[in-house]
Every structure is written in C-alpha cells, then in structure tokens.
Coordinates of C-alpha atoms in Angstrom, one line a residue:
Chain A
X1 CA -127.2 2.8 -46.2
X2 CA -129.2 1.0 -48.1
X3 CA -127.9 -1.1 -51.2
X4 CA -130.5 -2.6 -53.4
X5 CA -130.2 -4.7 -56.5
X6 CA -133.5 -5.1 -58.5
X7 CA -134.1 -7.7 -61.2
X8 CA -130.6 -7.8 -61.8
X9 CA -129.8 -10.4 -64.8
X10 CA -126.7 -11.5 -66.0
X11 CA -126.2 -14.3 -68.6
X12 CA -122.5 -15.4 -69.6
X13 CA -121.1 -18.7 -71.1
X14 CA -124.4 -20.3 -70.6
X15 CA -124.5 -19.4 -67.0
X16 CA -127.7 -17.1 -66.1
X17 CA -128.0 -15.2 -62.8
X18 CA -131.3 -13.4 -61.9
X19 CA -131.3 -11.8 -58.6
X20 CA -133.4 -9.1 -56.6
X21 CA -132.2 -8.4 -53.0
X22 CA -131.6 -5.4 -50.6
X23 CA -129.3 -4.9 -48.0
X24 CA -129.0 -2.5 -44.9
X25 CA -126.5 -2.0 -42.5
X26 CA -124.9 -5.3 -41.0
X27 CA -123.1 -8.3 -42.0
X28 CA -125.0 -10.3 -45.0
X29 CA -123.2 -13.7 -45.5
X30 CA -123.8 -15.5 -49.2
X31 CA -123.5 -19.2 -49.3
X32 CA -123.8 -21.9 -51.9
X33 CA -122.2 -24.7 -53.9
X34 CA -119.2 -23.9 -56.2
X35 CA -121.0 -22.6 -59.2
X36 CA -124.1 -21.0 -57.7
X37 CA -123.4 -17.5 -58.8
X38 CA -122.0 -15.9 -55.5
X39 CA -119.3 -14.0 -57.0
X40 CA -121.2 -13.0 -59.9
X41 CA -123.9 -11.6 -57.6
X42 CA -121.0 -9.8 -55.7
X43 CA -119.7 -8.5 -59.0
X44 CA -123.2 -6.8 -59.9
X45 CA -123.4 -5.6 -56.4
X46 CA -120.0 -3.8 -57.1
X47 CA -121.4 -1.9 -60.0
X48 CA -118.2 -3.1 -61.7
X49 CA -120.1 -5.4 -63.9
X50 CA -122.6 -4.5 -66.5
X51 CA -125.7 -6.2 -66.1
X52 CA -128.1 -7.4 -69.2
X53 CA -131.0 -6.0 -67.1
X54 CA -132.4 -4.4 -63.8
X55 CA -130.9 -1.7 -61.5
X56 CA -128.4 -1.1 -58.7
X57 CA -129.3 1.6 -55.9
X58 CA -127.3 2.9 -53.1
X59 CA -129.3 5.2 -50.9
X60 CA -131.7 5.8 -53.8
X61 CA -129.3 6.8 -56.1
X62 CA -128.5 4.6 -59.2
X63 CA -125.1 3.0 -59.1
X64 CA -124.0 2.5 -63.1
X65 CA -120.3 1.9 -62.7
X66 CA -117.2 2.6 -60.3
X67 CA -118.6 3.9 -56.7
X68 CA -116.2 4.7 -54.4
X69 CA -118.4 4.2 -51.7
X70 CA -118.3 0.6 -52.6
X71 CA -115.3 -1.7 -51.8
X72 CA -114.7 -5.0 -53.2
X73 CA -112.3 -7.6 -52.1
X74 CA -111.7 -10.3 -54.8
X75 CA -110.7 -13.8 -54.1
X76 CA -106.9 -14.1 -53.7
X77 CA -106.7 -10.3 -53.3
X78 CA -102.7 -10.5 -53.1
X79 CA -102.6 -11.1 -56.9
X80 CA -103.7 -7.6 -57.5
X81 CA -100.7 -6.3 -55.5
X82 CA -98.9 -4.0 -58.0
X83 CA -96.9 -1.0 -56.7
X84 CA -93.1 -0.7 -56.1
X85 CA -93.6 -0.7 -52.2
X86 CA -96.1 -2.0 -49.9
X87 CA -97.0 1.4 -48.3
X88 CA -97.6 2.9 -52.1
X89 CA -99.8 0.1 -52.8
X90 CA -102.2 0.5 -49.4
X91 CA -102.1 4.0 -50.3
X92 CA -103.1 4.0 -53.9
X93 CA -107.1 4.0 -53.6
X94 CA -106.7 7.5 -51.0
X95 CA -105.1 9.2 -54.1
X96 CA -108.5 10.1 -55.9
X97 CA -110.1 10.9 -52.6
X98 CA -108.3 14.5 -52.7
X99 CA -107.0 13.8 -49.2
X100 CA -103.7 15.8 -48.3
X101 CA -100.4 14.1 -48.3
X102 CA -100.3 13.8 -44.6
X103 CA -103.7 12.6 -44.0
X104 CA -103.3 9.9 -46.9
X105 CA -99.8 9.0 -44.8
X106 CA -101.5 8.9 -41.5
X107 CA -104.5 6.4 -42.8
X108 CA -102.2 4.3 -44.6
X109 CA -99.7 3.6 -41.9
X110 CA -103.1 3.0 -39.5
X111 CA -104.3 0.4 -41.9
X112 CA -101.0 -1.2 -42.1
X113 CA -100.7 -1.6 -38.3
X114 CA -104.1 -2.8 -38.3
X115 CA -103.2 -5.5 -40.8
X116 CA -100.3 -6.3 -38.6
X117 CA -97.9 -5.8 -41.1
X118 CA -94.4 -4.8 -39.3
X119 CA -93.2 -1.4 -39.9
X120 CA -89.8 -2.5 -41.3
X121 CA -91.5 -4.1 -44.5
X122 CA -93.7 -0.9 -45.3
X123 CA -90.8 -0.1 -48.0
X124 CA -90.3 -3.3 -49.4
X125 CA -91.8 -4.9 -52.7
X126 CA -95.1 -6.3 -51.6
X127 CA -93.9 -9.3 -53.4
X128 CA -91.3 -10.1 -50.9
X129 CA -93.8 -10.5 -48.0
X130 CA -94.9 -13.9 -46.9
X131 CA -98.4 -15.2 -48.3
X132 CA -100.3 -14.1 -45.1
X133 CA -98.7 -10.7 -45.1
X134 CA -99.3 -10.3 -48.7
X135 CA -103.2 -11.1 -48.2
X136 CA -103.3 -8.7 -45.3
X137 CA -101.5 -5.9 -46.9
X138 CA -103.9 -6.6 -50.2
X139 CA -107.0 -6.4 -47.8
X140 CA -105.5 -3.1 -46.1
X141 CA -105.3 -1.7 -49.6
X142 CA -109.0 -2.2 -49.9
X143 CA -110.3 -1.0 -46.8
X144 CA -108.1 1.9 -46.2
X145 CA -110.4 4.3 -48.1
X146 CA -113.3 3.3 -45.4
X147 CA -115.9 2.3 -48.0
X148 CA -119.8 2.2 -46.8
X149 CA -120.3 -1.0 -48.7
X150 CA -117.7 -3.8 -48.3
X151 CA -118.1 -6.7 -50.3
X152 CA -115.8 -9.8 -49.9
X153 CA -115.4 -12.9 -51.9
X154 CA -114.2 -16.1 -49.8
X155 CA -111.7 -14.0 -47.6
X156 CA -111.0 -16.7 -45.3
X157 CA -109.5 -19.3 -47.7
X158 CA -106.0 -20.0 -46.9
X159 CA -105.7 -17.8 -43.5
X160 CA -103.8 -18.7 -41.0
X161 CA -104.7 -17.8 -37.2
X162 CA -103.2 -14.1 -37.2
X163 CA -104.6 -13.2 -40.5
X164 CA -108.2 -14.7 -39.6
X165 CA -108.2 -12.6 -36.3
X166 CA -107.3 -9.3 -38.6
X167 CA -110.1 -10.1 -41.2
X168 CA -112.6 -10.7 -38.6
X169 CA -111.9 -7.6 -36.8
X170 CA -112.3 -5.6 -40.1
X171 CA -115.5 -7.4 -40.8
X172 CA -116.8 -6.4 -37.1
X173 CA -115.8 -2.8 -37.6
X174 CA -117.3 -2.4 -41.0
X175 CA -120.7 -4.2 -40.2
X176 CA -121.2 -1.4 -37.3
X177 CA -120.8 1.3 -39.8
X178 CA -122.4 0.1 -43.0
X179 CA -123.1 -2.9 -45.1
X180 CA -120.5 -5.9 -45.3
X181 CA -121.4 -8.7 -47.7
X182 CA -119.3 -11.9 -47.6
X183 CA -119.5 -14.9 -49.9
X184 CA -117.9 -17.7 -47.9
X185 CA -118.0 -21.5 -47.3
X186 CA -116.8 -21.1 -43.7
X187 CA -119.7 -21.9 -41.4
X188 CA -118.3 -20.4 -38.2
X189 CA -117.7 -17.0 -40.1
X190 CA -121.2 -17.2 -41.4
X191 CA -122.7 -17.9 -37.8
X192 CA -121.7 -14.3 -37.0
X193 CA -123.9 -13.0 -39.8
X194 CA -127.2 -11.1 -39.2
X195 CA -128.5 -13.0 -42.2
X196 CA -127.5 -15.7 -44.5
X197 CA -128.4 -15.5 -48.2
X198 CA -128.1 -19.1 -50.2
X199 CA -127.6 -19.3 -53.6
X200 CA -127.7 -22.2 -55.9
X201 CA -127.7 -22.2 -60.2
X202 CA -127.8 -18.3 -60.3
X203 CA -130.8 -17.8 -57.9
X204 CA -131.5 -16.9 -54.5
X205 CA -133.1 -19.7 -52.8
X206 CA -133.2 -18.7 -49.3
X207 CA -132.6 -15.8 -47.1
X208 CA -132.6 -16.5 -43.1
X209 CA -130.6 -16.5 -39.8
X210 CA -127.4 -18.4 -39.3
X211 CA -129.2 -20.5 -36.4
X212 CA -131.9 -21.7 -38.7
X213 CA -129.5 -22.1 -42.1
X214 CA -126.3 -23.6 -40.8
X215 CA -125.4 -27.1 -39.9
X216 CA -122.0 -27.2 -38.4
X217 CA -121.8 -28.4 -34.6
X218 CA -122.3 -25.0 -33.2
X219 CA -125.4 -24.5 -35.2
X220 CA -126.9 -27.6 -34.1
X221 CA -126.1 -27.1 -30.6
X222 CA -127.7 -23.8 -30.5
X223 CA -130.9 -24.9 -32.1
X224 CA -131.0 -27.7 -29.5
X225 CA -130.8 -25.1 -26.7
X226 CA -133.5 -23.0 -28.6
X227 CA -130.8 -19.9 -28.8
X228 CA -132.0 -17.2 -31.3
X229 CA -128.3 -17.0 -32.3
X230 CA -125.1 -19.0 -32.5
X231 CA -122.9 -17.7 -29.6
X232 CA -118.9 -17.8 -29.6
X233 CA -117.9 -21.1 -28.3
X234 CA -117.1 -19.9 -24.7
X235 CA -120.6 -18.6 -24.1
X236 CA -122.0 -21.9 -25.8
X237 CA -120.1 -23.7 -23.1
X238 CA -121.6 -21.9 -20.5
X239 CA -125.0 -22.4 -21.7
X240 CA -124.6 -26.1 -22.2
X241 CA -123.4 -26.0 -18.6
X242 CA -126.2 -24.3 -17.3
X243 CA -128.4 -26.8 -18.9
X244 CA -126.9 -29.6 -17.4
X245 CA -126.8 -28.3 -13.8
Chain B
X1 CA -92.8 -50.1 -50.8
X2 CA -93.0 -46.2 -50.8
X3 CA -90.9 -44.3 -48.0
X4 CA -89.5 -40.9 -47.4
X5 CA -86.7 -39.8 -45.3
X6 CA -85.4 -36.3 -44.9
X7 CA -82.2 -36.0 -42.5
X8 CA -81.2 -32.6 -41.2
X9 CA -82.2 -30.6 -44.1
X10 CA -82.1 -26.8 -44.3
X11 CA -82.8 -24.4 -47.0
X12 CA -82.8 -20.7 -47.3
X13 CA -84.0 -18.4 -50.4
X14 CA -80.8 -16.2 -49.8
X15 CA -81.8 -14.8 -46.2
X16 CA -82.6 -16.3 -43.5
X17 CA -83.2 -20.3 -43.2
X18 CA -87.0 -21.2 -44.3
X19 CA -86.1 -24.7 -43.0
X20 CA -83.4 -25.6 -40.6
X21 CA -82.1 -28.8 -39.1
X22 CA -85.3 -30.5 -40.4
X23 CA -85.7 -34.5 -39.8
X24 CA -88.3 -36.7 -40.3
X25 CA -89.1 -40.1 -41.7
X26 CA -92.5 -41.6 -43.2
X27 CA -91.2 -45.5 -43.5
X28 CA -94.3 -46.8 -45.3
X29 CA -97.9 -46.2 -46.6
X30 CA -100.0 -43.9 -44.7
X31 CA -101.4 -40.5 -44.6
X32 CA -99.7 -37.5 -43.2
X33 CA -100.5 -34.0 -42.9
X34 CA -98.0 -31.4 -42.8
X35 CA -99.5 -28.5 -40.8
X36 CA -98.1 -25.3 -40.7
X37 CA -99.1 -21.3 -40.8
X38 CA -98.1 -19.0 -43.7
X39 CA -94.5 -18.9 -44.0
X40 CA -93.7 -22.1 -41.7
X41 CA -91.8 -23.4 -44.5
X42 CA -94.3 -26.2 -45.5
X43 CA -94.6 -25.7 -49.3
X44 CA -90.7 -25.5 -49.5
X45 CA -90.7 -28.5 -47.8
X46 CA -92.8 -30.0 -50.3
X47 CA -90.8 -28.6 -53.1
X48 CA -87.7 -30.4 -51.5
X49 CA -89.2 -33.6 -51.5
X50 CA -90.5 -33.5 -54.9
X51 CA -87.2 -32.4 -56.3
X52 CA -88.7 -28.9 -57.4
X53 CA -86.1 -27.0 -55.5
X54 CA -82.3 -28.3 -55.2
X55 CA -81.2 -29.4 -51.7
X56 CA -77.8 -28.0 -50.5
X57 CA -77.8 -29.0 -46.9
X58 CA -78.7 -32.5 -45.6
X59 CA -80.3 -35.4 -47.4
X60 CA -83.4 -36.8 -48.8
X61 CA -84.3 -40.4 -49.5
X62 CA -87.3 -41.5 -51.6
X63 CA -88.0 -45.2 -51.6
X64 CA -84.8 -45.8 -50.1
X65 CA -82.9 -43.9 -52.9
X66 CA -80.8 -40.5 -51.8
X67 CA -82.0 -37.7 -54.2
X68 CA -79.3 -36.2 -56.0
X69 CA -79.1 -33.8 -59.0
X70 CA -78.7 -36.8 -61.3
X71 CA -81.6 -38.9 -60.4
X72 CA -83.9 -36.0 -59.5
X73 CA -86.0 -36.7 -62.4
X74 CA -86.5 -40.5 -62.3
X75 CA -87.3 -40.0 -58.6
X76 CA -89.9 -37.6 -59.2
X77 CA -91.8 -40.1 -61.5
X78 CA -93.2 -41.6 -58.3
X79 CA -94.2 -38.7 -56.8
X80 CA -97.7 -36.8 -57.9
X81 CA -98.3 -33.2 -56.6
X82 CA -102.1 -31.8 -56.5
X83 CA -101.6 -27.8 -56.2
X84 CA -104.1 -25.3 -54.8
X85 CA -104.7 -23.6 -58.0
X86 CA -105.8 -25.9 -60.7
X87 CA -106.3 -22.7 -63.5
X88 CA -102.5 -22.8 -63.6
X89 CA -101.9 -26.3 -64.4
X90 CA -104.0 -27.0 -67.1
X91 CA -102.1 -27.8 -70.3
X92 CA -104.9 -28.5 -72.9
X93 CA -108.4 -26.9 -74.0
X94 CA -109.7 -30.8 -73.8
X95 CA -109.6 -32.7 -70.5
X96 CA -108.9 -36.2 -71.8
X97 CA -105.8 -34.5 -73.6
X98 CA -104.8 -33.0 -70.2
X99 CA -104.9 -36.0 -68.7
X100 CA -102.9 -38.0 -71.0
X101 CA -99.8 -35.0 -70.8
X102 CA -98.4 -36.8 -67.8
X103 CA -98.3 -40.4 -69.3
X104 CA -97.4 -39.3 -72.7
X105 CA -94.3 -37.6 -71.6
X106 CA -93.3 -40.7 -69.3
X107 CA -93.2 -42.1 -72.9
X108 CA -96.0 -44.9 -72.5
X109 CA -97.6 -46.2 -75.8
X110 CA -100.7 -45.0 -77.1
X111 CA -102.8 -47.9 -76.1
X112 CA -101.3 -47.5 -72.3
X113 CA -101.7 -43.8 -72.1
X114 CA -105.4 -44.6 -73.2
X115 CA -106.0 -46.8 -70.9
X116 CA -104.6 -44.7 -67.9
X117 CA -106.7 -41.9 -69.1
X118 CA -109.8 -44.0 -69.0
X119 CA -109.1 -45.3 -65.6
X120 CA -108.2 -42.0 -63.9
X121 CA -111.0 -40.3 -65.4
X122 CA -113.4 -43.0 -64.2
X123 CA -112.0 -43.0 -60.7
X124 CA -112.5 -39.2 -60.3
X125 CA -115.9 -39.2 -61.7
X126 CA -115.1 -37.2 -64.9
X127 CA -115.8 -39.9 -67.8
X128 CA -118.7 -37.3 -69.2
X129 CA -116.8 -34.6 -68.8
X130 CA -113.6 -35.9 -71.1
X131 CA -114.2 -34.1 -74.3
X132 CA -114.7 -30.6 -72.0
X133 CA -112.5 -27.8 -71.6
X134 CA -111.0 -28.2 -68.0
X135 CA -111.0 -24.4 -67.7
X136 CA -114.6 -24.4 -68.0
X137 CA -115.3 -27.0 -65.4
X138 CA -116.7 -26.1 -61.8
X139 CA -114.2 -25.6 -59.1
X140 CA -114.6 -29.2 -57.6
X141 CA -114.2 -30.8 -61.0
X142 CA -111.2 -28.8 -61.9
X143 CA -109.4 -30.1 -58.5
X144 CA -110.6 -33.6 -59.7
X145 CA -109.4 -33.1 -63.4
X146 CA -106.0 -32.0 -61.9
X147 CA -106.0 -35.1 -59.5
X148 CA -106.9 -37.3 -62.7
X149 CA -103.9 -35.8 -64.5
X150 CA -101.6 -36.9 -61.3
X151 CA -102.8 -40.4 -60.8
X152 CA -102.6 -41.0 -64.4
X153 CA -98.8 -41.3 -63.6
X154 CA -99.5 -43.8 -61.2
X155 CA -97.6 -42.3 -58.1
X156 CA -96.6 -44.1 -54.8
X157 CA -96.6 -40.8 -53.2
X158 CA -99.3 -38.3 -53.3
X159 CA -98.8 -34.8 -52.0
X160 CA -101.8 -32.2 -51.9
X161 CA -100.5 -29.0 -51.5
X162 CA -103.4 -26.9 -50.0
X163 CA -105.6 -28.8 -52.6
X164 CA -108.8 -28.6 -50.7
X165 CA -108.8 -24.9 -49.6
X166 CA -110.9 -23.6 -52.3
X167 CA -113.4 -26.3 -52.4
X168 CA -116.9 -26.1 -50.9
X169 CA -118.0 -28.8 -48.2
X170 CA -119.4 -31.1 -50.9
X171 CA -116.3 -30.7 -53.0
X172 CA -113.8 -31.3 -50.0
X173 CA -116.0 -34.2 -49.1
X174 CA -115.8 -35.8 -52.3
X175 CA -112.0 -35.3 -52.8
X176 CA -111.4 -36.9 -49.2
X177 CA -113.4 -40.0 -50.4
X178 CA -111.2 -40.3 -53.4
X179 CA -107.8 -40.0 -51.0
X180 CA -109.5 -42.7 -48.9
X181 CA -109.8 -44.9 -52.2
X182 CA -106.4 -43.8 -53.2
X183 CA -104.2 -44.1 -50.1
X184 CA -103.9 -48.1 -50.2
X185 CA -100.2 -49.0 -50.7
X186 CA -99.3 -45.2 -51.1
X187 CA -98.2 -42.3 -49.1
X188 CA -100.5 -39.6 -48.9
X189 CA -99.0 -36.2 -47.7
X190 CA -101.4 -33.4 -47.1
X191 CA -99.7 -29.9 -46.9
X192 CA -102.2 -27.7 -45.0
X193 CA -102.8 -24.6 -42.5
X194 CA -106.1 -26.0 -41.3
X195 CA -106.4 -28.1 -38.3
X196 CA -109.7 -29.5 -39.5
X197 CA -108.1 -30.6 -42.7
X198 CA -105.2 -32.2 -40.8
X199 CA -107.6 -34.2 -38.7
X200 CA -107.9 -36.6 -41.5
X201 CA -104.5 -37.9 -41.6
X202 CA -103.5 -40.3 -39.0
X203 CA -100.0 -38.5 -38.7
X204 CA -99.3 -34.8 -38.2
X205 CA -96.0 -33.1 -38.7
X206 CA -96.3 -29.6 -37.0
X207 CA -94.3 -26.9 -38.1
X208 CA -93.4 -23.4 -36.6
X209 CA -90.9 -21.1 -38.4
X210 CA -89.3 -23.7 -40.5
X211 CA -88.6 -26.5 -37.5
X212 CA -90.4 -29.4 -36.7
X213 CA -92.7 -28.1 -33.3
X214 CA -94.4 -31.7 -33.0
X215 CA -94.6 -34.9 -35.0
X216 CA -97.2 -37.5 -33.7
X217 CA -100.4 -39.2 -34.0
X218 CA -103.3 -36.5 -35.1
X219 CA -105.2 -37.3 -31.9
X220 CA -102.4 -36.2 -29.6
X221 CA -101.0 -33.5 -31.8
X222 CA -104.2 -31.8 -32.7
X223 CA -105.9 -31.5 -29.2
X224 CA -102.9 -29.6 -27.8
X225 CA -104.4 -26.0 -27.9
X226 CA -101.4 -23.9 -26.7
X227 CA -99.3 -25.8 -29.0
X228 CA -101.2 -25.2 -32.1
X229 CA -101.9 -21.4 -31.0
X230 CA -97.8 -21.0 -30.8
X231 CA -97.5 -22.2 -34.2
X232 CA -100.5 -19.7 -35.3
X233 CA -102.7 -22.5 -36.2
X234 CA -106.3 -22.2 -35.4
X235 CA -107.6 -25.0 -33.1
X236 CA -110.4 -26.8 -34.9
X237 CA -114.2 -25.8 -33.8
X238 CA -114.5 -29.1 -31.9
X239 CA -111.4 -28.8 -30.0
X240 CA -112.3 -25.1 -29.0
X241 CA -115.7 -26.1 -27.8
X242 CA -114.5 -29.0 -25.9
X243 CA -111.9 -26.8 -24.3
X244 CA -114.2 -24.4 -23.5
X245 CA -116.6 -26.9 -21.6
X246 CA -113.5 -28.2 -19.5
X247 CA -112.7 -24.8 -18.9
X248 CA -116.4 -24.3 -17.4
X249 CA -116.1 -27.4 -15.2
X250 CA -117.6 -30.0 -17.4
X251 CA -115.7 -33.3 -17.9
X252 CA -115.6 -33.7 -21.7
X253 CA -113.3 -35.4 -23.7
X254 CA -111.0 -33.3 -26.0
X255 CA -112.2 -33.8 -29.8
X256 CA -110.6 -32.8 -33.1
X257 CA -113.5 -33.3 -35.4
X258 CA -117.1 -32.7 -35.9
X259 CA -117.5 -36.5 -35.5
X260 CA -115.4 -36.5 -32.4
X261 CA -117.3 -33.4 -30.7
X262 CA -120.4 -35.4 -31.3
X263 CA -119.2 -38.4 -29.5
X264 CA -117.7 -36.4 -26.9
X265 CA -121.2 -34.5 -26.2
X266 CA -123.2 -37.9 -26.3
X267 CA -121.0 -39.7 -23.8
X268 CA -121.8 -36.3 -21.4
X269 CA -125.6 -37.5 -21.6

C-alpha cells in the first residue's frame, strides 16, 4: 500500500497546514506540541476533510471523500458509540461491506474477543460499559472492517494496562499488513515506530528514526549503546549487562 | 488547616459496590495521588469527597466537619476540582468572565472578584489571553484556564481528575510547576491511572476494584511491580527497566521516575 498526500493545504480559524508526505506499509508516528496540526494532518489523510489544495492518493488512485480502505480512530472514540447494543455498534461498519449475516456476526465476535469485552456484555448498551471497556469496544468498531490504512489520534490517552496491551496488539497486527499512522505524545509507544514525523505550527519539521528523535531514557540509552532502534526493556537490560561485563 | 477523613464508606450506582468499606485520612497539607485503573472507583471517590454524589454509607469529614446534605454546599466551597476535559467546563466566551464565574457566585464584591481574576490569570500565565475565547485556546492553555477558574475561589483542597492526561510533555511540565507553586498549605489530590504521574505526589493511595490495595509513600507503592500489575496499572518505564536489569543480575536500585532511573544508572558506573 502507498498513501501519498501531495501539497495538501488547509486554512481554518487562523491556523494553516501545509504538508507533503507519503507512507508505505508499517507504523509511522506523528509527534509535536499541542496545536501543531497532528489532528488536522490525520483528518486530511482520512479523506474526510476537504482540502483547500493538493491531492491524496491511495495506491495511485485519488481519494476524494470517504474511502472504506481507510479507517480513522478519533480522540476519545468512545464518545461516538451510538447503537442500542455493544454488538450492533461494533458490527455497524460491516453492513456496507456487503457481507452475509453470518460473516458479520463472526467478525464482530472476534473483534470483541480481541478487545477483551466479555461476552456477557455484548447485548447491553455501550453506555453501560466501564470507561476502559467503552474505549476498547469503540476501537473494535473501527478495526472490525480491517482497513488497509489505520489512522489513530492519541489512542493511548487514558488507557489502563489491559487496554494499552490491546491497543498495541492492534498496532502490531495492522502495521504488518498495511499502513498505520498514529499521533501520540507517548514516547514508549512512539519507540516502536518505523519512522517519526514531527510537526510544528502546521508544518512537518522532521522525519526520522525513533532512536534519533526521542528523548525518553530508553532512547538516550539506546543511542549511548549505538543501537539502530529502541528495544523493549528486557532486551535493553540484557544489552546493558553485556556492555558492563 | 485542611484535612480529609473517610471512614468506612461504600457506594454503589445500583448494582455492585463501586467502593466498599473504604477508609483513609489525609491529616494536613500535602500531595496525594489516587491511582487506579478504569473502573477502580477513583472518580466516584472524588465525587463523594467533593459532595457531587450523596454519601449513604460511612462518613466523610472535610476540615474536621462531617459532610451532610445540609452543609455539603458550604463545605464544597473549600474544594476546587480540575477535570480532564476543559471544553465541557467553560461557561463564558471571554476568559476573564469565565474566571470570574466562581467568585461571582460566591457573592464576592466586584473589586474582590476582579482582584481574584487578576491574581489567578497571572499565576497561570494567562494575563495576555484574558480577552480571548477560552474555547479557542490551545490544549495546555485550556487546562490552565480551567485551573485559573478554580484557584479564583481559593480552595484549600485541590483535586485534579485526570487533568494532565491530554497534555503534551511540555504542557504537563508547566502544570506540574504550577501545582508545586500552589501546594503550600493545601491538600492536592491527583486522580490518575498513570504510575508516572502518581510518582510526582508524596503519597499514593492505590485502588483495586473499589478497595484500597496499598496506601503509603510513593517510593514504596510505585516500586512494587506485582502489586501494580494486580491493580491493572502499567508500571513506569523506569521501574520496568530497573526491574529488568535486576532480573538480568545487575544490582540496580528500583526507580519510579526518569530522574530516579538516571540516578540508579549512574550509581552502577
């Protein structure tokens, strides 16, 4: 897959964004201070926002509006739950894919299981779930249609440990078969990326490897050890030990 | 001197107890984190302390006075809460009017209201934005604007309900500096699910499904990997790395924050 934004521009309420960027399969993280334009960039990449100028291409074809190959998980996706039951909410996006009833049911059930939502809760109103369950169900509703491009805006905010584990599992699964673009302030989530794009005041200001861009202790140590990437803590600990011996 | 005491409180929204037989005391000024996963009861606890939910079982004392339905309003005057989502809290299209809303409703004179607004906006670094619409401020400014409205009523007890989670690192740092400047003589309670954020408080009350799983100095509570995992809390990066080092046979001290991690690594060399 290749997603390419060429000379995309958007001006709103005194804020202006100008960006050209393309993505291949894998995980790209977008970072930058509040107000840098991360959310705006994602909305342009989704095809849901009309640009003032520029073009968006997916595998060489122009994207000019809603495209079911592109999925976006907005900030606080749990605020978009709306159906009568958790199950109906998660299966909603499958209706327009022209799948049979049975396949819709199977895919919804497997998405809910992956999201650690107990089967007892599938028939209740999404508003009866706890905060963590609501968030996971909302994410399940976005990934159930298995989009080729998954855009995520600050998905780790407010997640407890099980929900964080679920989300990172989704990221790993989708980056292997398509494009994942994730805006985040979470250094450790960002350390898994293939590349990190930094934004400031509506512009892309850098594009590089996590080990060169991040400044949390894991990145500092990895640089000090001359590593090409930032490994998980267990590997990092083993490498430190090796160096000390 | 501000104080909070909760004795044997329980609460349910109709089904299972969200909090059960819950007791703790915060005897005087200090910083306390209430740490818990989604659904652990931390927001309910905060609402009970602030009198936003009626208490049916157990007792809560604020500044030595038991909270009852009759005095809940007057006791609430000493408590200020900063919520996670500032957008749902603004009441005016102009920042200085929004900041004035609290003191005006407490019946202060016009001069007193204005002097409180001036003080709050300068303390939060928002003097230049006083004529701006709060809705159009940046994320970090919005959070500070919300705090300005809260400190304008000069509460002895400040509660932050997941107030920092939406901010970027710089925004979080500037909020923490502000909290450090405000904590003198006050009780500052931070409700959070983040072990990193809890490490900034002196004491941590850790919740697991509506009960207290641990209560003690943050260094003790936050350096216990098994305890945190049993409460569905993700241990801090510093703790996971120092634990991994110890498991690899390196005698590193447990660290709960990035600064502590730096010290632990330096002491190895």
